Coordinates of C-alpha atoms in Angstrom, one line a residue:
M1 CA 127.6 83.3 105.8
M2 CA 125.1 83.9 102.9
K3 CA 125.0 87.6 101.9
E4 CA 122.9 87.3 98.9
L5 CA 120.0 85.2 97.6
I6 CA 118.4 86.2 94.2
F7 CA 116.1 83.7 92.6
K8 CA 117.0 83.1 89.0
N9 CA 113.6 83.8 87.4
D10 CA 113.2 87.1 89.4
P11 CA 113.0 90.0 86.8
Y12 CA 113.8 92.5 89.6
E13 CA 116.8 90.5 91.0
M14 CA 115.6 91.2 94.5
N15 CA 118.1 90.2 97.2
W16 CA 116.1 88.3 99.9
V17 CA 119.0 88.7 102.4
R18 CA 119.2 92.1 104.0
P19 CA 122.8 93.3 104.0
D20 CA 122.9 94.9 107.5
F21 CA 122.4 91.7 109.6
P22 CA 124.2 88.3 109.2
Y23 CA 122.3 85.4 108.0
G24 CA 122.3 82.2 110.3
E25 CA 124.2 83.8 113.1
V26 CA 123.6 81.8 116.2
G27 CA 123.7 83.3 119.8
V28 CA 124.0 80.8 122.6
P29 CA 125.0 80.9 126.3
E30 CA 128.8 80.6 127.1
E31 CA 128.5 76.9 128.1
L32 CA 127.4 76.0 124.5
S33 CA 128.9 76.3 121.1
A34 CA 127.2 76.7 117.8
T35 CA 128.0 76.4 114.2
S36 CA 126.0 77.4 111.1
A37 CA 126.4 76.2 107.5
S38 CA 124.4 76.6 104.3
V39 CA 124.4 74.8 101.0
R40 CA 122.8 76.3 97.9
E41 CA 121.4 74.0 95.1
G42 CA 120.0 76.4 92.4
D43 CA 117.2 78.4 94.1
V44 CA 117.1 76.1 97.2
V45 CA 119.2 76.8 100.3
R46 CA 119.7 74.2 103.0
T47 CA 120.9 75.5 106.4
E48 CA 122.1 73.4 109.3
I49 CA 122.6 74.8 112.8
R50 CA 124.5 72.6 115.3
I51 CA 124.4 73.4 119.0
K52 CA 126.6 71.6 121.4
N53 CA 127.1 71.4 125.1
E54 CA 130.8 71.9 125.8
G55 CA 130.5 71.6 129.5
K56 CA 130.8 68.6 131.8
K57 CA 127.3 68.9 133.2
P58 CA 123.9 68.8 131.6
Y59 CA 122.6 72.2 130.3
F60 CA 118.8 73.0 130.0
T61 CA 118.0 76.0 127.9
N62 CA 115.1 78.5 128.0
I63 CA 113.5 79.8 124.9
E64 CA 115.3 83.0 125.0
D65 CA 118.8 81.4 125.4
I66 CA 119.3 80.4 121.8
R67 CA 118.6 82.8 118.7
I68 CA 119.2 82.4 115.1
S69 CA 119.2 85.3 112.8
F70 CA 117.1 85.3 109.7
P71 CA 117.4 88.7 107.9
V72 CA 114.9 89.4 105.1
P73 CA 114.2 92.8 103.7
D74 CA 110.9 93.7 105.5
Q75 CA 111.4 97.3 105.3
Y76 CA 109.4 100.3 103.9
E77 CA 111.2 102.6 101.4
D78 CA 109.3 104.5 98.7
S79 CA 106.5 102.5 97.3
K80 CA 108.3 101.7 94.0
T81 CA 111.2 100.1 95.8
S82 CA 108.9 98.4 98.4
L83 CA 106.7 96.7 95.9
I84 CA 109.5 95.1 94.0
R85 CA 112.5 94.7 96.4
R86 CA 110.9 94.4 99.9
C87 CA 108.7 91.7 101.5
H88 CA 106.1 91.0 104.1
T89 CA 107.3 88.3 106.4
H90 CA 104.7 85.9 108.0
L91 CA 106.4 83.7 110.7
F92 CA 104.9 80.7 112.4
C93 CA 107.1 79.2 115.2
G94 CA 104.8 76.2 115.8
K95 CA 107.3 73.7 117.4
D96 CA 108.0 70.9 114.9
V97 CA 106.0 72.6 112.3
S98 CA 107.6 76.0 111.9
W99 CA 107.9 78.1 108.8
I100 CA 108.3 81.6 107.2
C101 CA 106.3 82.8 104.2
A102 CA 107.9 86.0 102.9
L103 CA 105.8 87.8 100.1
R104 CA 107.2 90.4 97.8
M105 CA 105.2 93.6 98.6
G106 CA 104.0 94.0 95.1
G107 CA 102.7 90.4 95.0
E108 CA 104.8 89.2 92.0
A109 CA 106.4 85.8 92.3
P110 CA 108.9 84.5 93.1
H111 CA 108.4 84.7 96.7
L112 CA 110.6 83.3 99.6
G113 CA 109.7 80.3 101.7
M114 CA 111.4 78.6 104.5
V115 CA 110.3 75.4 106.4
V116 CA 112.1 73.7 109.3
T117 CA 112.9 70.1 108.5
E118 CA 114.5 69.2 111.8
G119 CA 114.2 70.7 115.2
S120 CA 111.5 72.8 116.8
L121 CA 110.9 76.6 117.1
A122 CA 109.0 78.3 119.8
A123 CA 109.1 82.0 119.2
Y124 CA 110.8 84.8 117.3
S125 CA 112.3 88.1 118.3
V126 CA 113.2 91.2 116.4
R127 CA 116.3 93.6 116.5
R128 CA 115.5 97.0 114.9
N129 CA 117.6 99.9 113.8
L130 CA 115.6 102.6 115.9
L131 CA 116.9 105.4 113.7
R132 CA 114.6 103.9 111.0
Q133 CA 111.7 104.4 113.4
S134 CA 108.4 102.9 111.8
N135 CA 109.9 102.1 108.3
D136 CA 112.0 98.9 109.3
R137 CA 110.6 95.8 110.9
G138 CA 114.0 94.7 111.8
C139 CA 116.0 91.3 111.7
F140 CA 114.2 88.3 112.9
Y141 CA 115.8 86.0 115.4
L142 CA 114.3 82.5 115.7
H143 CA 114.2 80.7 119.1
P144 CA 114.3 77.0 119.4
E145 CA 112.2 75.3 121.9
G146 CA 114.0 74.6 125.3
M147 CA 116.5 72.0 125.1
E148 CA 118.0 69.4 127.5
L149 CA 121.6 68.8 126.4
E150 CA 123.8 66.2 128.2
A151 CA 127.5 66.9 128.6
G152 CA 129.0 66.8 125.1
E153 CA 125.6 66.4 123.4
E154 CA 124.8 68.1 120.2
K155 CA 121.4 69.2 118.8
V156 CA 120.6 70.0 115.1
I157 CA 118.2 72.4 113.5
R158 CA 117.8 72.3 109.8
W159 CA 115.7 74.3 107.3
V160 CA 115.1 74.7 103.6
I161 CA 114.5 77.9 101.7
F162 CA 112.7 77.8 98.4
P163 CA 110.9 80.0 96.0
H164 CA 107.1 79.9 95.7
E165 CA 104.1 81.5 93.9
G166 CA 102.1 82.7 96.8
K167 CA 100.4 81.5 100.1
E168 CA 98.7 78.3 98.9
D169 CA 101.8 77.3 96.8
F170 CA 103.9 78.0 99.9
L171 CA 101.9 75.5 101.9
K172 CA 102.0 73.0 99.2
K173 CA 105.7 73.3 98.7
A174 CA 106.4 73.2 102.5
G175 CA 104.9 69.8 102.6
E176 CA 107.1 68.7 99.7
Y177 CA 110.4 70.1 101.3
N178 CA 109.5 68.8 104.8
P179 CA 108.2 65.2 104.7
H180 CA 106.9 65.8 108.3
F181 CA 105.0 68.9 107.6
V182 CA 101.5 69.3 109.0
D183 CA 99.0 71.9 107.5
V184 CA 96.7 73.1 110.3
R185 CA 93.9 75.5 109.7
A186 CA 90.8 76.6 111.5
D187 CA 87.7 78.1 109.9
R188 CA 87.3 80.6 112.7
Y189 CA 90.1 82.0 115.0
V190 CA 88.1 84.5 117.0
L191 CA 84.8 83.2 118.3
F192 CA 81.9 84.2 120.4
P193 CA 80.3 81.8 123.0
G194 CA 78.2 79.1 121.3
E195 CA 80.1 79.4 117.9
K196 CA 82.1 76.4 116.5
S197 CA 85.5 76.3 114.9
V198 CA 86.5 73.3 112.8
L199 CA 90.3 72.5 112.8
T200 CA 91.5 70.8 109.7
I201 CA 94.7 68.9 110.0
R202 CA 96.5 67.7 106.8
P203 CA 99.9 65.8 107.6
A204 CA 102.1 65.6 104.5
F205 CA 102.7 62.0 105.4
Q206 CA 100.5 59.0 106.1
A207 CA 100.1 59.5 109.9
E208 CA 99.2 56.3 112.0
Q209 CA 97.7 58.6 114.7
V210 CA 96.6 62.2 114.9
S211 CA 95.3 63.8 118.1
V212 CA 94.2 67.2 119.5
N213 CA 94.8 67.8 123.1
G214 CA 95.3 64.0 123.6
E215 CA 92.0 63.1 121.8
A216 CA 92.6 60.6 118.9
L217 CA 91.0 61.6 115.6
T218 CA 89.7 59.6 112.7
G219 CA 90.7 60.7 109.4
E220 CA 89.5 60.4 105.9
D221 CA 91.8 60.6 102.8
G222 CA 94.6 61.8 105.1
I223 CA 92.5 64.7 106.4
Y224 CA 91.5 65.0 110.0
T225 CA 89.0 67.4 111.6
Y226 CA 88.3 68.5 115.2
T227 CA 85.4 70.6 116.2
F228 CA 85.6 73.1 119.1
T229 CA 82.5 74.8 120.5
A230 CA 83.3 78.2 122.2
T231 CA 82.2 78.7 125.9
E232 CA 84.2 80.9 128.3
P233 CA 86.2 83.8 126.9
G234 CA 90.0 83.5 126.8
E235 CA 92.7 82.0 124.8
K236 CA 92.3 78.3 123.7
V237 CA 95.4 76.4 122.8
F238 CA 95.1 73.1 120.9
E239 CA 98.1 70.9 121.0
I240 CA 98.2 68.8 117.9
A241 CA 100.3 65.5 117.4
A242 CA 100.6 63.6 114.2
D243 CA 102.7 60.6 115.2
Q244 CA 105.8 62.1 116.7
V245 CA 105.3 65.6 115.1
H246 CA 104.0 68.2 117.5
T247 CA 102.5 71.6 116.6
R248 CA 99.7 73.9 117.9
C249 CA 96.7 76.1 116.9
R250 CA 95.6 79.0 118.9
L251 CA 92.0 80.4 119.0
F252 CA 90.4 83.1 121.1
V253 CA 86.9 83.3 122.5
Q254 CA 85.5 86.8 123.1
E255 CA 82.5 87.8 125.2
E256 CA 79.3 88.3 123.2
I257 CA 79.8 91.6 121.3
H258 CA 76.8 93.7 122.8
S259 CA 77.9 92.8 126.3
L260 CA 81.5 93.5 125.6
T261 CA 80.7 96.9 123.9
E262 CA 78.4 97.8 126.7
K263 CA 81.1 97.2 129.4
R264 CA 83.7 99.1 127.3
C265 CA 81.4 102.1 127.0
H266 CA 80.7 102.2 130.7
F267 CA 84.3 102.0 131.4
I268 CA 85.0 104.9 129.1
A269 CA 82.2 107.0 130.8
E270 CA 83.3 106.1 134.3
H271 CA 87.1 106.0 134.1
Q272 CA 88.2 107.9 130.9
Q273 CA 86.3 111.0 130.8
Y274 CA 87.9 114.0 132.5
E275 CA 85.3 115.7 134.8
K276 CA 87.4 118.7 136.3
E277 CA 86.8 122.3 135.1
G278 CA 89.1 123.6 132.4
M279 CA 90.2 122.9 128.8
L280 CA 89.9 119.1 129.1
K281 CA 86.5 119.0 130.7
G282 CA 84.4 116.3 128.9
A283 CA 87.3 114.8 127.1
Y284 CA 87.9 111.1 126.7
L285 CA 91.5 110.4 127.7
I286 CA 94.0 107.6 127.7
Y287 CA 93.6 105.3 130.7
D288 CA 96.7 103.7 132.4
N289 CA 95.6 100.2 133.3
E290 CA 98.6 99.8 135.8
E291 CA 98.3 102.9 137.6
E292 CA 94.5 103.2 137.4
R293 CA 94.6 106.9 136.2
Q294 CA 94.0 109.0 133.2
I295 CA 96.8 110.2 131.0
Y296 CA 97.1 113.4 129.1
R297 CA 100.2 115.0 127.4
P298 CA 100.4 117.6 124.6
E299 CA 102.5 115.0 122.7
N300 CA 100.5 114.2 119.6
D301 CA 99.6 110.5 120.3
F302 CA 98.8 111.2 124.0
N303 CA 96.6 114.4 123.7
G304 CA 93.0 115.2 123.9
G305 CA 92.2 114.7 120.2
R306 CA 93.4 112.7 117.2
E307 CA 92.6 109.0 117.3
R308 CA 91.0 109.2 120.7
I309 CA 87.8 110.5 119.1
G310 CA 87.3 106.9 118.3
M311 CA 85.9 106.6 121.9
G312 CA 83.1 109.1 121.1
V313 CA 82.5 107.3 117.7
L314 CA 82.0 103.9 119.5
M315 CA 79.7 105.4 122.1
A316 CA 77.5 107.0 119.6
R317 CA 77.3 103.8 117.4
F318 CA 76.5 101.6 120.5
L319 CA 73.8 103.9 121.8
Q320 CA 72.0 103.7 118.4
G321 CA 71.1 100.1 119.3
E322 CA 69.7 100.8 122.7
K323 CA 66.2 102.0 123.6
T324 CA 66.1 105.8 124.2
G325 CA 66.7 106.5 127.8
S326 CA 67.9 103.0 128.7
Q327 CA 71.5 104.1 129.1
P328 CA 71.2 107.6 130.7
E329 CA 74.9 107.5 132.1
L330 CA 76.2 106.8 128.6
E331 CA 74.0 109.4 126.9
E332 CA 75.1 112.0 129.5
S333 CA 78.7 111.1 129.0
L334 CA 78.4 111.4 125.2
K335 CA 76.8 114.8 125.6
K336 CA 79.6 116.0 127.6
Y337 CA 82.1 114.6 125.0
L338 CA 80.1 116.3 122.2
T339 CA 80.3 119.6 124.0
Y340 CA 84.0 119.2 124.5
V341 CA 84.7 118.3 120.8
K342 CA 82.8 121.4 119.5
R343 CA 84.4 123.6 122.1
E344 CA 88.0 122.4 121.9
L345 CA 88.6 120.3 118.8
V346 CA 86.4 121.2 115.8
D347 CA 85.2 124.6 114.5
V348 CA 81.8 123.4 113.4
E349 CA 81.1 126.5 111.3
T350 CA 84.3 126.1 109.1
G351 CA 84.8 122.5 109.5
K352 CA 88.3 122.9 110.7
T353 CA 89.4 120.0 112.8
C354 CA 92.4 120.7 115.3
N355 CA 95.0 118.4 116.5
D356 CA 94.3 119.0 120.4
A357 CA 92.3 120.7 122.9
G358 CA 92.2 124.5 122.9
M359 CA 91.7 124.6 119.1
D360 CA 95.3 123.8 118.9
D361 CA 96.1 123.3 115.3
S362 CA 99.9 123.9 115.5
F363 CA 100.5 120.5 114.1
K364 CA 98.7 120.0 110.8
R365 CA 97.2 116.5 110.4
L366 CA 94.7 115.6 107.7
Y367 CA 93.9 112.2 109.3
N368 CA 91.9 114.0 112.1
A369 CA 89.3 115.4 109.8
P370 CA 87.6 112.1 108.6
W371 CA 87.4 110.9 112.3
A372 CA 85.6 114.1 113.3
A373 CA 83.3 113.7 110.2
T374 CA 82.5 110.1 111.3
F375 CA 81.8 111.2 114.9
F376 CA 79.3 113.9 113.8
A377 CA 77.6 111.5 111.4
E378 CA 77.2 108.8 114.2
I379 CA 75.9 111.5 116.5
Y380 CA 73.4 112.5 113.8
R381 CA 72.2 108.8 113.4
L382 CA 71.8 108.6 117.2
W383 CA 69.9 111.9 117.9
K384 CA 68.8 113.0 114.5
Q385 CA 69.8 116.6 115.0
D386 CA 70.2 118.2 111.5
E387 CA 73.1 120.4 112.7
D388 CA 75.2 117.3 113.4
L389 CA 74.9 116.0 109.8
R390 CA 75.7 119.6 108.7
Y391 CA 78.8 119.6 110.8
S392 CA 80.0 116.3 109.3
C393 CA 79.6 117.7 105.8
Q394 CA 81.3 120.8 106.7
V395 CA 84.3 118.8 108.1
I396 CA 84.6 116.9 104.8
R397 CA 84.4 120.1 102.8
H398 CA 87.3 121.6 104.9
Y399 CA 89.3 118.3 104.5
Y400 CA 89.2 118.6 100.8
K401 CA 89.9 122.4 100.9
E402 CA 93.0 121.5 102.8
G403 CA 94.3 119.0 100.2
G404 CA 92.4 115.8 101.0
R405 CA 92.1 114.8 97.4
K406 CA 95.6 113.6 97.4
F407 CA 95.7 112.1 100.9
Y408 CA 95.0 108.5 102.0
P409 CA 92.5 109.0 104.8
I410 CA 91.7 106.4 107.4
E411 CA 88.0 105.9 108.0
L412 CA 86.8 108.6 105.6
P413 CA 83.0 108.0 106.1
V414 CA 82.1 108.0 102.3
T415 CA 79.1 105.6 102.3
L416 CA 78.0 106.5 106.0
V417 CA 77.5 110.3 105.2
M418 CA 76.2 109.7 101.7
G419 CA 73.7 107.2 103.1
E420 CA 72.4 109.6 105.7
L421 CA 72.2 112.5 103.1
K422 CA 70.2 110.4 100.8
K423 CA 67.8 109.4 103.6
A424 CA 67.4 112.9 104.7
G425 CA 66.8 114.2 101.2
W426 CA 69.6 116.6 101.2
Q427 CA 70.1 116.5 97.4
K428 CA 72.3 119.6 97.1
E429 CA 74.8 118.3 99.8
Y430 CA 74.7 114.8 98.3
D431 CA 75.6 116.1 94.9
E432 CA 78.4 118.4 96.2
L433 CA 80.0 115.6 98.4
L434 CA 79.7 113.0 95.6
E435 CA 81.6 115.2 93.3
L436 CA 84.4 115.6 96.0
F437 CA 84.5 111.9 96.6
V438 CA 84.5 110.9 92.9
D439 CA 87.3 113.4 92.3
H440 CA 89.3 111.9 95.2
A441 CA 88.7 108.4 93.9
D442 CA 89.9 109.4 90.4
H443 CA 93.1 110.7 91.9
L444 CA 93.7 107.5 93.7
C445 CA 93.1 105.5 90.6
E446 CA 95.4 107.7 88.6
V447 CA 98.2 107.2 91.2
G448 CA 97.5 103.3 91.4
K449 CA 100.2 101.6 93.2
N450 CA 102.7 104.5 93.2
Y451 CA 101.6 105.3 96.8
P452 CA 103.1 108.4 98.3
A453 CA 104.7 108.3 101.8
S454 CA 102.6 109.2 104.7
E455 CA 103.5 109.1 108.4
V456 CA 105.1 105.7 107.4
N457 CA 106.8 105.4 104.0
Y458 CA 104.5 102.4 103.0
E459 CA 102.1 100.5 105.2
Q460 CA 98.7 98.7 105.3
S461 CA 96.9 101.8 106.3
I462 CA 97.8 103.5 103.0
V463 CA 96.7 100.7 100.8
A464 CA 93.5 100.1 102.8
P465 CA 92.2 103.6 102.6
A466 CA 92.9 103.8 98.9
A467 CA 90.7 100.5 98.4
D468 CA 88.2 101.8 100.7
V469 CA 87.6 105.1 99.0
I470 CA 87.7 103.6 95.5
L471 CA 85.3 100.8 96.2
S472 CA 83.0 103.2 98.1
V473 CA 82.8 105.3 95.1
Y474 CA 82.0 102.3 93.0
L475 CA 79.0 101.6 95.3
L476 CA 77.9 105.3 94.8
T477 CA 78.3 105.3 91.0
G478 CA 78.4 101.8 89.6
D479 CA 81.3 102.8 87.3
K480 CA 83.3 99.7 86.7
K481 CA 86.6 101.5 86.6
Y482 CA 86.4 101.9 90.3
L483 CA 85.7 98.1 90.8
D484 CA 88.7 97.3 88.6
E485 CA 91.1 99.6 90.3
G486 CA 89.6 98.5 93.7
A487 CA 90.4 94.9 92.9
R488 CA 94.1 95.8 92.1
Q489 CA 94.3 97.5 95.5
V490 CA 92.8 94.5 97.3
E491 CA 95.5 92.2 95.7
I492 CA 98.2 94.5 97.3
L493 CA 96.4 94.8 100.6
E494 CA 95.9 91.0 100.9
L495 CA 99.6 90.4 101.2
F496 CA 99.8 92.1 104.6
N497 CA 97.6 89.5 106.2
G498 CA 98.9 86.4 107.8
M499 CA 97.5 82.8 107.4
Q500 CA 99.3 81.1 110.4
P501 CA 97.1 78.9 112.7
D502 CA 97.0 81.4 115.5
Y503 CA 94.5 84.2 116.3
H504 CA 97.2 86.7 116.8
L505 CA 98.3 86.3 113.2
N506 CA 95.6 84.8 111.0
E507 CA 94.0 87.5 108.8
V508 CA 95.8 90.1 111.0
A509 CA 97.7 92.8 109.0
I510 CA 101.4 93.4 109.6
R511 CA 101.9 96.4 111.7
H512 CA 105.0 97.1 113.8
W513 CA 105.3 100.6 115.2
D514 CA 102.2 101.6 116.9
G515 CA 103.2 100.2 120.3
Y516 CA 106.0 102.9 120.3
W517 CA 103.8 105.9 119.3
F518 CA 100.7 105.1 121.4
G519 CA 101.8 102.7 124.0
K520 CA 103.1 103.3 127.6
R521 CA 106.2 100.9 127.2
R522 CA 107.2 102.7 123.9
Y523 CA 108.1 99.5 122.1
Y524 CA 108.7 99.2 118.4
G525 CA 107.9 95.7 117.3
D526 CA 105.1 93.6 115.6
T527 CA 101.7 94.6 117.0
F528 CA 99.5 91.5 116.5
P529 CA 96.8 92.6 116.8
H530 CA 96.6 96.3 116.3
Y531 CA 93.2 97.7 115.8
W532 CA 93.7 99.3 112.4
S533 CA 94.2 95.8 111.0
A534 CA 90.3 95.9 110.9
L535 CA 90.7 98.4 108.0
T536 CA 91.6 95.5 105.8
G537 CA 88.5 93.5 107.1
K538 CA 86.2 96.4 106.1
V539 CA 87.7 96.5 102.6
F540 CA 87.5 92.6 102.2
K541 CA 83.9 92.5 103.3
M542 CA 82.9 95.5 101.0
Y543 CA 84.7 93.8 98.0
G544 CA 83.1 90.4 98.9
E545 CA 79.5 92.0 99.1
I546 CA 80.1 93.7 95.8
L547 CA 81.3 90.4 94.1
K548 CA 78.8 88.3 96.1
D549 CA 82.0 86.2 97.1
E550 CA 81.5 84.4 100.3
N551 CA 85.3 83.7 100.6
W552 CA 86.1 87.6 100.8
I553 CA 83.2 88.1 103.1
R554 CA 84.4 85.4 105.5
R555 CA 88.1 86.8 105.4
G556 CA 86.8 90.3 106.0
E557 CA 84.8 89.1 109.1
A558 CA 87.9 87.2 110.4
S559 CA 90.0 90.3 110.0
I560 CA 87.6 92.6 111.8
R561 CA 87.2 90.1 114.5
G562 CA 91.0 89.7 114.7
V563 CA 91.2 92.9 116.7
L564 CA 88.9 91.9 119.6
P565 CA 91.5 90.4 121.8
L566 CA 92.5 94.0 122.6
F567 CA 89.3 94.3 124.7
F568 CA 88.8 92.7 128.1
T569 CA 85.6 91.5 129.8
D570 CA 85.9 94.1 132.6
G571 CA 85.7 97.0 130.1
R572 CA 89.4 97.6 129.9
A573 CA 91.3 97.8 126.6
A574 CA 94.8 97.7 125.3
C575 CA 96.1 99.9 122.4
A576 CA 98.3 97.0 121.0
Y577 CA 99.7 93.6 121.7
V578 CA 103.5 93.5 121.1
Y579 CA 104.0 90.0 119.8
P580 CA 107.6 89.1 119.5
L581 CA 109.3 87.4 122.5
E582 CA 111.8 90.2 122.6
V583 CA 112.3 93.5 120.9
N584 CA 115.9 94.8 121.0
D585 CA 116.6 92.4 123.9
R586 CA 113.7 93.7 125.9
R587 CA 111.1 91.1 126.9
A588 CA 107.9 91.7 124.9
A589 CA 104.8 89.4 124.2
F590 CA 102.4 91.7 126.2
F591 CA 99.4 93.9 126.0
D592 CA 100.5 97.5 126.5
P593 CA 99.0 99.1 129.6
Y594 CA 97.5 102.1 127.9
A595 CA 93.9 102.1 126.6
N596 CA 94.5 104.7 124.1
D597 CA 93.1 104.6 120.5
Q598 CA 92.0 101.0 120.1
D599 CA 88.2 101.7 120.2
W600 CA 88.1 102.1 116.4
G601 CA 88.6 98.3 116.3
L602 CA 85.5 97.7 118.5
Y603 CA 83.6 100.2 116.4
A604 CA 84.5 98.2 113.4
N605 CA 82.9 95.1 114.9
I606 CA 79.7 96.7 115.8
R607 CA 79.2 98.7 112.7

């Protein structure tokens, strides 16, 4: 068994094989046997898995029956360790075209690539050390497609591991190491009805015939294209064949955004607002889509505050685009929620934002304040009551009074609030908050890539807020130092995003713990998508608009749209999609039943 893989030109001597799980270990049903062998040639490792039917009768496997371990160090330590000795792992189990692109978290090559050269993968699972909670993505287990083995028959799976320079270089080298490789890309993965997506198919070999869902294509210079026009919402699977090589691409069609948001807001008002007398009256609560009931518990991620204020933010933003009086039920619901927030969550005179109803601040959490500030700013934009803009400013002041300068806040409404202050002519408040935001950005620039641990040691929603605040301050000041540091943050942030031909993964940021903290099933495991992935999209679009770079704008839009599969055409929603086939031997690949905190993702799309 291979226990160490260090590439020869790596200045950090990073070991790409994590030591607490075996490499290439094969699990099979008792009727089968398996062997695993690897040969190393410099920096290239060739692994061969042989699976044999030892019985006297045929044996047909299911996807979950066979698993092959692939342990890479996708773990979050302190930021210094993470950036040089840990990796983001992007997996694509796409039948005959299956691969892994693992990127060092700091972005410095060499990185690790793996491409399957014989055999077919259908899915992956993860096994995690639960004591590490959110800080360890676990060991990956690769599942071959279902096999039919006659008595005594043997099947072979082979792959090659190699170093590469980054995403594009990985795809190029995958085609060099696997002569049967097919590079499949789409220009849109999440579409609205009427939009088109062009699939581009590049076989690494001279294919005699290429087809999509059985339709033969005509190529030019070895490149084939297929255009899909979106109609009905739902997942769209495209089966691709290049001669005898089979793979797939998955797109998603979502309902038109206004209609989707309107249905979601009505669902919140009708099903997720608590109406009875008492502390929770007017609150927007979790909804259990299985039991058709509201959920409240004092436990942090299931309570009456925190991320759930996103429902109020979404409602306020949606109503801004509606004619006054055209949505009376939603306006009335939002007024009830505003009353609840001011009564139970936010002391509007001091700006203190509490963790739960009852002005309960027994658990201190700086994340809550920017969300309250965003809520009041959006309420102000809707009803134009000066007091709401004043409340937003006061929440921001209190946030910085409590140490916000050194914090990495999610959705701090820098440009939103400053834009409203400027339009209102509130120069004193504008100057005061500008000083606070600039001081915050200066601290983040000084820290650079030495990110402090937050609720997770190191994660996408530490890097994205740093880039967001710094680039926002560049927009306010025009000082190039903020653009330069923002660019460095974007380089680190980009590594979290996948490039697989699958709407679950393409431009979706790696997150793998939210299903446990916010979901009903309490699963750790990759959440593709999770709504905070859209934070990256916001940053990409901002960066692209600053640079007037259409590529970053396009990638930003793709990232923001990537969270839309969490919302359903009947107004329901899910807090996360747990993507692996299994997590610690529990079946996964499901939308969690709780509608909890995901509405920030829909807000990102209508904003």
